[in-house]
Amino acid sequence: MATLKAVRGTRDLLPPETALWNRIEAAARRVFARYNFGEIRTPIFEDTGLFARGVGEETDIVSKEMFTWEDRARAASEKPQSLTLRPENTAGVVRAYIEHKLGESGQLQKLYYIGPQFRRERPQKGRYRQFWQIGAEVIGPPSSGSESPLRDAEVLEMLATLLDEMGIAGWTLELNSVGSAADRARYNDTLRAALAPVVGKMCVDCQRRAVTNPLRVLDCKVPEDQPIIATLPVIADSLDDDSKNHFAAVKAALDAAGVTYHLNPRLVRGLDYYTRTTFEFTHGGLGAQNAILGGGRYDGLSEAIGGPKAPGIGFAMGLDRLVLTLQAAEADQSSAPPTVAKLDAYVAPLGEGLNAAALQLARELRRAGLSVELGDGSFRLKKSFEAADRTARKIVILGEDELASGILTVKDFATGTQTKVPRGELAEILKS
Ligand code: HAM
């Protein structure tokens, strides 16, 4: 029978690598707490319409990359429904914001999430069909200050801090403004006019987008189209004074905080909900998939999915890519494989008749806060010592004599010394 494997573009994350994932997630949770963010967990699948309306029909994500299925009605009371595995989490967070009327508190909502997302992309290094994001959104009614450029600058400053605390060095912040909805409409007209004489030479996707949503022509990856794209007008020239002033204030606050950035007038991002500030952090060590995170402002998203006015800004970082970046940095620093932290103790019962007593001893030690591996009485002593030396700093031997006397034999692998320890003092001795 053919063996079953993880589906293309998905993978298993195994220890010890998962320890690195946990470290990154813990650093994120720590930083989010300092900046007053609370965690939100939204469902992994949503009504397809949420992404079509939120992310945009003409985006690559919605038009090509979603895992969508028709969910049949199971009872007369249910209707069939088109469902989609979430390709990103911003639309889900804004849906939850609307559904739970979070705006009615009048307060700015600062929400973060950590979880898997799904896109049917062509898998390659750093690009998977199931991948993880750590993201955050700052959203609220305009009266909560949600439109303020200070919010944009604070999010970007937090990201610089977060990447530093995760140990990611050498990132670049690419920054742009895509303006208000009105600016974008003007820019789309400008693009349409600029594309008219040349679009016949471009790919079929671009020919369609030039009519439906010209901005999305800028996402085209077809190499032959790039020289034409390089000649198209930039969005900065279509911004009105309000948008220019907003962007200037974001940059001034970043300058004051000492966060360096690189202006990239071609950064429009592949999701339709963006307005004004857009950004990506890139890292040279990642090859083609060099964006470790992306985000921006989405002042009209709530209205686009039927909610009240609720300007917001947020980002999502690719956890898979953060891990790759840190692994590459570690590999540069030393050729030795990363050392795995050893457990406090290994309990070795001498004979199967002592297994139950060994479980009881291990329970005592674990309850005292120690990390303990439990051997098996069927192992010969040599095998127990080898297994213990691989996993733990010390071995505790439990034979009939030890059980009867309450005096246990402990060997410390680092010093090679063997000592007799009364059971009542064992946890303390193992801790030291
Ligand atoms: P995005 O740029 O589509 O934005 O994704 C954010 C990050 O997720 C990317 O920079 C990348 O690190 C990671 N990522 C995306 N696709 C893949 C993939 N196939 N494999 C591995 N990593 C991937 C968003 O998702 C927006 N929701 C961000 C946002 C939040 N904007 C405002 N708030």
PDB file of N, CA, C and O and ligand atoms in Angstrom, residues 61 87-91 113 117 119 121 126-133 135-137 269-271 273-274 279-281 289 291-298 313-321, ligand 1:
ATOM      1  N   ILE A  61      -4.775  36.273  -4.170  1.00  0.00           N
ATOM      2  CA  ILE A  61      -5.231  35.442  -3.052  1.00  0.00           C
ATOM      3  C   ILE A  61      -6.637  34.929  -3.323  1.00  0.00           C
ATOM      4  O   ILE A  61      -6.902  33.724  -3.257  1.00  0.00           O
ATOM      5  N   PRO A  87      -7.214  32.671   4.243  1.00  0.00           N
ATOM      6  CA  PRO A  87      -5.905  32.917   3.638  1.00  0.00           C
ATOM      7  C   PRO A  87      -5.127  33.975   4.415  1.00  0.00           C
ATOM      8  O   PRO A  87      -3.934  34.172   4.175  1.00  0.00           O
ATOM      9  N   GLU A  88      -5.813  34.666   5.305  1.00  0.00           N
ATOM     10  CA  GLU A  88      -5.212  35.704   6.137  1.00  0.00           C
ATOM     11  C   GLU A  88      -6.206  35.988   7.252  1.00  0.00           C
ATOM     12  O   GLU A  88      -7.333  35.491   7.219  1.00  0.00           O
ATOM     13  N   ASN A  89      -5.807  36.779   8.244  1.00  0.00           N
ATOM     14  CA  ASN A  89      -6.636  36.909   9.447  1.00  0.00           C
ATOM     15  C   ASN A  89      -7.269  38.284   9.663  1.00  0.00           C
ATOM     16  O   ASN A  89      -8.076  38.464  10.558  1.00  0.00           O
ATOM     17  N   THR A  90      -6.875  39.269   8.839  1.00  0.00           N
ATOM     18  CA  THR A  90      -7.395  40.622   9.076  1.00  0.00           C
ATOM     19  C   THR A  90      -8.906  40.693   8.844  1.00  0.00           C
ATOM     20  O   THR A  90      -9.644  41.262   9.661  1.00  0.00           O
ATOM     21  N   ALA A  91      -9.357  40.073   7.741  1.00  0.00           N
ATOM     22  CA  ALA A  91     -10.794  40.111   7.439  1.00  0.00           C
ATOM     23  C   ALA A  91     -11.581  39.436   8.570  1.00  0.00           C
ATOM     24  O   ALA A  91     -12.640  39.941   8.975  1.00  0.00           O
ATOM     25  N   TYR A 113      -3.003  37.933  17.055  1.00  0.00           N
ATOM     26  CA  TYR A 113      -3.331  36.526  16.791  1.00  0.00           C
ATOM     27  C   TYR A 113      -2.085  35.767  16.368  1.00  0.00           C
ATOM     28  O   TYR A 113      -1.133  36.349  15.840  1.00  0.00           O
ATOM     29  N   GLN A 117      -2.606  29.901   8.408  1.00  0.00           N
ATOM     30  CA  GLN A 117      -3.361  30.488   7.300  1.00  0.00           C
ATOM     31  C   GLN A 117      -3.130  29.554   6.105  1.00  0.00           C
ATOM     32  O   GLN A 117      -2.159  28.786   6.098  1.00  0.00           O
ATOM     33  N   ARG A 119      -3.014  29.148   1.776  1.00  0.00           N
ATOM     34  CA  ARG A 119      -3.061  29.707   0.412  1.00  0.00           C
ATOM     35  C   ARG A 119      -2.538  28.653  -0.557  1.00  0.00           C
ATOM     36  O   ARG A 119      -1.484  28.059  -0.306  1.00  0.00           O
ATOM     37  N   GLU A 121      -0.640  28.379  -3.037  1.00  0.00           N
ATOM     38  CA  GLU A 121       0.445  28.946  -3.836  1.00  0.00           C
ATOM     39  C   GLU A 121       1.353  27.814  -4.279  1.00  0.00           C
ATOM     40  O   GLU A 121       1.270  26.702  -3.774  1.00  0.00           O
ATOM     41  N   GLY A 126      10.237  28.879   2.018  1.00  0.00           N
ATOM     42  CA  GLY A 126       9.610  30.054   2.620  1.00  0.00           C
ATOM     43  C   GLY A 126       8.189  30.297   2.149  1.00  0.00           C
ATOM     44  O   GLY A 126       7.568  31.288   2.519  1.00  0.00           O
ATOM     45  N   ARG A 127       7.665  29.403   1.270  1.00  0.00           N
ATOM     46  CA  ARG A 127       6.279  29.586   0.818  1.00  0.00           C
ATOM     47  C   ARG A 127       5.557  28.244   0.911  1.00  0.00           C
ATOM     48  O   ARG A 127       5.953  27.280   0.265  1.00  0.00           O
ATOM     49  N   TYR A 128       4.529  28.206   1.716  1.00  0.00           N
ATOM     50  CA  TYR A 128       3.819  26.960   1.989  1.00  0.00           C
ATOM     51  C   TYR A 128       2.328  27.180   1.784  1.00  0.00           C
ATOM     52  O   TYR A 128       1.860  28.313   1.703  1.00  0.00           O
ATOM     53  N   ARG A 129       1.586  26.064   1.706  1.00  0.00           N
ATOM     54  CA  ARG A 129       0.128  26.186   1.539  1.00  0.00           C
ATOM     55  C   ARG A 129      -0.562  26.303   2.889  1.00  0.00           C
ATOM     56  O   ARG A 129      -1.625  26.885   2.996  1.00  0.00           O
ATOM     57  N   GLN A 130       0.057  25.725   3.913  1.00  0.00           N
ATOM     58  CA  GLN A 130      -0.353  26.053   5.283  1.00  0.00           C
ATOM     59  C   GLN A 130       0.853  26.715   5.924  1.00  0.00           C
ATOM     60  O   GLN A 130       1.933  26.112   5.985  1.00  0.00           O
ATOM     61  N   PHE A 131       0.682  27.943   6.353  1.00  0.00           N
ATOM     62  CA  PHE A 131       1.788  28.668   6.983  1.00  0.00           C
ATOM     63  C   PHE A 131       1.231  29.391   8.201  1.00  0.00           C
ATOM     64  O   PHE A 131       0.015  29.486   8.381  1.00  0.00           O
ATOM     65  N   TRP A 132       2.138  29.882   9.041  1.00  0.00           N
ATOM     66  CA  TRP A 132       1.681  30.506  10.285  1.00  0.00           C
ATOM     67  C   TRP A 132       1.932  32.007  10.256  1.00  0.00           C
ATOM     68  O   TRP A 132       2.961  32.455   9.728  1.00  0.00           O
ATOM     69  N   GLN A 133       1.010  32.733  10.818  1.00  0.00           N
ATOM     70  CA  GLN A 133       1.219  34.179  10.963  1.00  0.00           C
ATOM     71  C   GLN A 133       1.097  34.584  12.430  1.00  0.00           C
ATOM     72  O   GLN A 133       0.275  34.033  13.166  1.00  0.00           O
ATOM     73  N   GLY A 135       0.141  38.128  13.972  1.00  0.00           N
ATOM     74  CA  GLY A 135      -0.313  39.411  13.458  1.00  0.00           C
ATOM     75  C   GLY A 135      -0.998  40.223  14.534  1.00  0.00           C
ATOM     76  O   GLY A 135      -1.291  39.716  15.631  1.00  0.00           O
ATOM     77  N   ALA A 136      -1.247  41.484  14.231  1.00  0.00           N
ATOM     78  CA  ALA A 136      -1.951  42.340  15.179  1.00  0.00           C
ATOM     79  C   ALA A 136      -2.720  43.411  14.415  1.00  0.00           C
ATOM     80  O   ALA A 136      -2.327  43.791  13.309  1.00  0.00           O
ATOM     81  N   GLU A 137      -3.819  43.841  15.009  1.00  0.00           N
ATOM     82  CA  GLU A 137      -4.657  44.868  14.397  1.00  0.00           C
ATOM     83  C   GLU A 137      -5.017  45.908  15.461  1.00  0.00           C
ATOM     84  O   GLU A 137      -5.299  45.554  16.612  1.00  0.00           O
ATOM     85  N   ARG A 269       1.165  46.282  -2.169  1.00  0.00           N
ATOM     86  CA  ARG A 269       0.665  45.126  -1.423  1.00  0.00           C
ATOM     87  C   ARG A 269      -0.482  44.425  -2.159  1.00  0.00           C
ATOM     88  O   ARG A 269      -1.256  45.045  -2.868  1.00  0.00           O
ATOM     89  N   GLY A 270      -0.544  43.118  -1.985  1.00  0.00           N
ATOM     90  CA  GLY A 270      -1.453  42.296  -2.795  1.00  0.00           C
ATOM     91  C   GLY A 270      -2.869  42.130  -2.264  1.00  0.00           C
ATOM     92  O   GLY A 270      -3.535  41.179  -2.624  1.00  0.00           O
ATOM     93  N   LEU A 271      -3.311  43.010  -1.369  1.00  0.00           N
ATOM     94  CA  LEU A 271      -4.676  42.901  -0.848  1.00  0.00           C
ATOM     95  C   LEU A 271      -5.366  44.246  -1.083  1.00  0.00           C
ATOM     96  O   LEU A 271      -4.746  45.297  -0.934  1.00  0.00           O
ATOM     97  N   TYR A 273      -7.694  45.860   0.511  1.00  0.00           N
ATOM     98  CA  TYR A 273      -8.243  46.711   1.567  1.00  0.00           C
ATOM     99  C   TYR A 273      -7.328  47.846   2.017  1.00  0.00           C
ATOM    100  O   TYR A 273      -7.723  48.689   2.796  1.00  0.00           O
ATOM    101  N   TYR A 274      -6.106  47.892   1.523  1.00  0.00           N
ATOM    102  CA  TYR A 274      -5.171  48.895   2.057  1.00  0.00           C
ATOM    103  C   TYR A 274      -5.513  50.318   1.642  1.00  0.00           C
ATOM    104  O   TYR A 274      -5.938  50.578   0.518  1.00  0.00           O
ATOM    105  N   PHE A 279       3.367  48.791   4.290  1.00  0.00           N
ATOM    106  CA  PHE A 279       4.773  48.499   4.603  1.00  0.00           C
ATOM    107  C   PHE A 279       5.066  47.016   4.502  1.00  0.00           C
ATOM    108  O   PHE A 279       4.155  46.172   4.563  1.00  0.00           O
ATOM    109  N   GLU A 280       6.334  46.714   4.340  1.00  0.00           N
ATOM    110  CA  GLU A 280       6.842  45.344   4.429  1.00  0.00           C
ATOM    111  C   GLU A 280       8.199  45.400   5.108  1.00  0.00           C
ATOM    112  O   GLU A 280       8.930  46.380   4.947  1.00  0.00           O
ATOM    113  N   PHE A 281       8.502  44.392   5.878  1.00  0.00           N
ATOM    114  CA  PHE A 281       9.862  44.236   6.397  1.00  0.00           C
ATOM    115  C   PHE A 281      10.477  43.085   5.607  1.00  0.00           C
ATOM    116  O   PHE A 281       9.888  41.999   5.545  1.00  0.00           O
ATOM    117  N   GLN A 289      11.486  34.692  -1.403  1.00  0.00           N
ATOM    118  CA  GLN A 289      10.379  35.016  -0.490  1.00  0.00           C
ATOM    119  C   GLN A 289      10.941  35.848   0.668  1.00  0.00           C
ATOM    120  O   GLN A 289      11.067  35.374   1.786  1.00  0.00           O
ATOM    121  N   ALA A 291       9.929  38.688   2.162  1.00  0.00           N
ATOM    122  CA  ALA A 291       9.092  39.492   3.059  1.00  0.00           C
ATOM    123  C   ALA A 291       8.841  38.711   4.348  1.00  0.00           C
ATOM    124  O   ALA A 291       8.179  37.676   4.325  1.00  0.00           O
ATOM    125  N   ILE A 292       9.393  39.211   5.457  1.00  0.00           N
ATOM    126  CA  ILE A 292       9.103  38.518   6.715  1.00  0.00           C
ATOM    127  C   ILE A 292       7.785  39.003   7.308  1.00  0.00           C
ATOM    128  O   ILE A 292       7.196  38.305   8.107  1.00  0.00           O
ATOM    129  N   LEU A 293       7.359  40.170   6.883  1.00  0.00           N
ATOM    130  CA  LEU A 293       6.039  40.613   7.342  1.00  0.00           C
ATOM    131  C   LEU A 293       5.528  41.709   6.434  1.00  0.00           C
ATOM    132  O   LEU A 293       6.298  42.367   5.735  1.00  0.00           O
ATOM    133  N   GLY A 294       4.211  41.884   6.474  1.00  0.00           N
ATOM    134  CA  GLY A 294       3.616  42.947   5.678  1.00  0.00           C
ATOM    135  C   GLY A 294       2.390  43.474   6.389  1.00  0.00           C
ATOM    136  O   GLY A 294       1.801  42.793   7.235  1.00  0.00           O
ATOM    137  N   GLY A 295       2.015  44.701   6.043  1.00  0.00           N
ATOM    138  CA  GLY A 295       0.820  45.243   6.666  1.00  0.00           C
ATOM    139  C   GLY A 295       0.510  46.624   6.153  1.00  0.00           C
ATOM    140  O   GLY A 295       1.099  47.101   5.178  1.00  0.00           O
ATOM    141  N   GLY A 296      -0.434  47.252   6.845  1.00  0.00           N
ATOM    142  CA  GLY A 296      -0.807  48.599   6.462  1.00  0.00           C
ATOM    143  C   GLY A 296      -2.141  48.972   7.050  1.00  0.00           C
ATOM    144  O   GLY A 296      -2.738  48.239   7.838  1.00  0.00           O
ATOM    145  N   ARG A 297      -2.591  50.140   6.620  1.00  0.00           N
ATOM    146  CA  ARG A 297      -3.839  50.716   7.100  1.00  0.00           C
ATOM    147  C   ARG A 297      -4.991  50.240   6.212  1.00  0.00           C
ATOM    148  O   ARG A 297      -4.785  49.964   5.024  1.00  0.00           O
ATOM    149  N   TYR A 298      -6.170  50.077   6.786  1.00  0.00           N
ATOM    150  CA  TYR A 298      -7.343  49.608   6.004  1.00  0.00           C
ATOM    151  C   TYR A 298      -8.581  50.366   6.479  1.00  0.00           C
ATOM    152  O   TYR A 298      -9.477  49.797   7.079  1.00  0.00           O
ATOM    153  N   ILE A 313      -5.220  49.667  11.451  1.00  0.00           N
ATOM    154  CA  ILE A 313      -3.899  49.366  10.862  1.00  0.00           C
ATOM    155  C   ILE A 313      -3.382  48.099  11.520  1.00  0.00           C
ATOM    156  O   ILE A 313      -3.660  47.842  12.707  1.00  0.00           O
ATOM    157  N   GLY A 314      -2.655  47.303  10.755  1.00  0.00           N
ATOM    158  CA  GLY A 314      -2.132  46.066  11.332  1.00  0.00           C
ATOM    159  C   GLY A 314      -1.071  45.450  10.449  1.00  0.00           C
ATOM    160  O   GLY A 314      -0.664  46.030   9.435  1.00  0.00           O
ATOM    161  N   PHE A 315      -0.649  44.283  10.856  1.00  0.00           N
ATOM    162  CA  PHE A 315       0.413  43.585  10.114  1.00  0.00           C
ATOM    163  C   PHE A 315       0.287  42.097  10.389  1.00  0.00           C
ATOM    164  O   PHE A 315      -0.406  41.679  11.336  1.00  0.00           O
ATOM    165  N   ALA A 316       0.975  41.309   9.563  1.00  0.00           N
ATOM    166  CA  ALA A 316       1.130  39.883   9.869  1.00  0.00           C
ATOM    167  C   ALA A 316       2.544  39.471   9.487  1.00  0.00           C
ATOM    168  O   ALA A 316       3.047  39.859   8.430  1.00  0.00           O
ATOM    169  N   MET A 317       3.186  38.749  10.389  1.00  0.00           N
ATOM    170  CA  MET A 317       4.526  38.244  10.106  1.00  0.00           C
ATOM    171  C   MET A 317       4.455  36.759   9.785  1.00  0.00           C
ATOM    172  O   MET A 317       3.662  36.020  10.371  1.00  0.00           O
ATOM    173  N   GLY A 318       5.253  36.322   8.830  1.00  0.00           N
ATOM    174  CA  GLY A 318       5.297  34.909   8.468  1.00  0.00           C
ATOM    175  C   GLY A 318       6.197  34.170   9.449  1.00  0.00           C
ATOM    176  O   GLY A 318       7.417  34.319   9.415  1.00  0.00           O
ATOM    177  N   LEU A 319       5.568  33.374  10.316  1.00  0.00           N
ATOM    178  CA  LEU A 319       6.329  32.685  11.356  1.00  0.00           C
ATOM    179  C   LEU A 319       7.317  31.695  10.738  1.00  0.00           C
ATOM    180  O   LEU A 319       8.463  31.566  11.199  1.00  0.00           O
ATOM    181  N   ASP A 320       6.882  31.012   9.652  1.00  0.00           N
ATOM    182  CA  ASP A 320       7.790  30.069   8.974  1.00  0.00           C
ATOM    183  C   ASP A 320       9.062  30.797   8.524  1.00  0.00           C
ATOM    184  O   ASP A 320      10.163  30.260   8.615  1.00  0.00           O
ATOM    185  N   ARG A 321       8.874  32.008   8.028  1.00  0.00           N
ATOM    186  CA  ARG A 321      10.035  32.763   7.520  1.00  0.00           C
ATOM    187  C   ARG A 321      10.907  33.297   8.648  1.00  0.00           C
ATOM    188  O   ARG A 321      12.119  33.393   8.501  1.00  0.00           O
TER     189      ARG A 321
HETATM  190  P1  HAM B   1       0.484  39.287   3.550  1.00  0.00           P
HETATM  191  O1  HAM B   1       1.553  40.185   3.045  1.00  0.00           O
HETATM  192  O2  HAM B   1      -0.353  38.589   2.546  1.00  0.00           O
HETATM  193  O3  HAM B   1      -0.408  40.162   4.501  1.00  0.00           O
HETATM  194  O4  HAM B   1       1.120  38.205   4.512  1.00  0.00           O
HETATM  195  C1  HAM B   1       1.927  38.618   5.598  1.00  0.00           C
HETATM  196  C2  HAM B   1       3.139  37.727   5.715  1.00  0.00           C
HETATM  197  O5  HAM B   1       2.746  36.364   5.795  1.00  0.00           O
HETATM  198  C3  HAM B   1       4.090  37.773   4.537  1.00  0.00           C
HETATM  199  O6  HAM B   1       4.961  38.876   4.630  1.00  0.00           O
HETATM  200  C4  HAM B   1       4.844  36.462   4.708  1.00  0.00           C
HETATM  201  O7  HAM B   1       5.875  36.597   5.671  1.00  0.00           O
HETATM  202  C5  HAM B   1       3.774  35.541   5.260  1.00  0.00           C
HETATM  203  N1  HAM B   1       3.236  34.697   4.190  1.00  0.00           N
HETATM  204  C6  HAM B   1       2.304  34.998   3.267  1.00  0.00           C
HETATM  205  N2  HAM B   1       2.072  33.965   2.451  1.00  0.00           N
HETATM  206  C7  HAM B   1       2.880  32.954   2.841  1.00  0.00           C
HETATM  207  C8  HAM B   1       3.110  31.608   2.403  1.00  0.00           C
HETATM  208  N3  HAM B   1       2.440  31.070   1.395  1.00  0.00           N
HETATM  209  N4  HAM B   1       4.047  30.872   3.059  1.00  0.00           N
HETATM  210  C9  HAM B   1       4.740  31.404   4.115  1.00  0.00           C
HETATM  211  N5  HAM B   1       4.550  32.654   4.579  1.00  0.00           N
HETATM  212  C10 HAM B   1       3.640  33.428   3.953  1.00  0.00           C
HETATM  213  C11 HAM B   1      -1.492  39.711   5.193  1.00  0.00           C
HETATM  214  O8  HAM B   1      -1.770  38.547   5.335  1.00  0.00           O
HETATM  215  C12 HAM B   1      -2.279  40.808   5.866  1.00  0.00           C
HETATM  216  N6  HAM B   1      -3.428  40.201   6.563  1.00  0.00           N
HETATM  217  C13 HAM B   1      -1.400  41.559   6.853  1.00  0.00           C
HETATM  218  C14 HAM B   1      -2.131  42.651   7.542  1.00  0.00           C
HETATM  219  C15 HAM B   1      -2.624  42.637   8.784  1.00  0.00           C
HETATM  220  N7  HAM B   1      -2.434  43.829   7.020  1.00  0.00           N
HETATM  221  C16 HAM B   1      -3.093  44.553   7.896  1.00  0.00           C
HETATM  222  N8  HAM B   1      -3.231  43.823   8.978  1.00  0.00           N
END
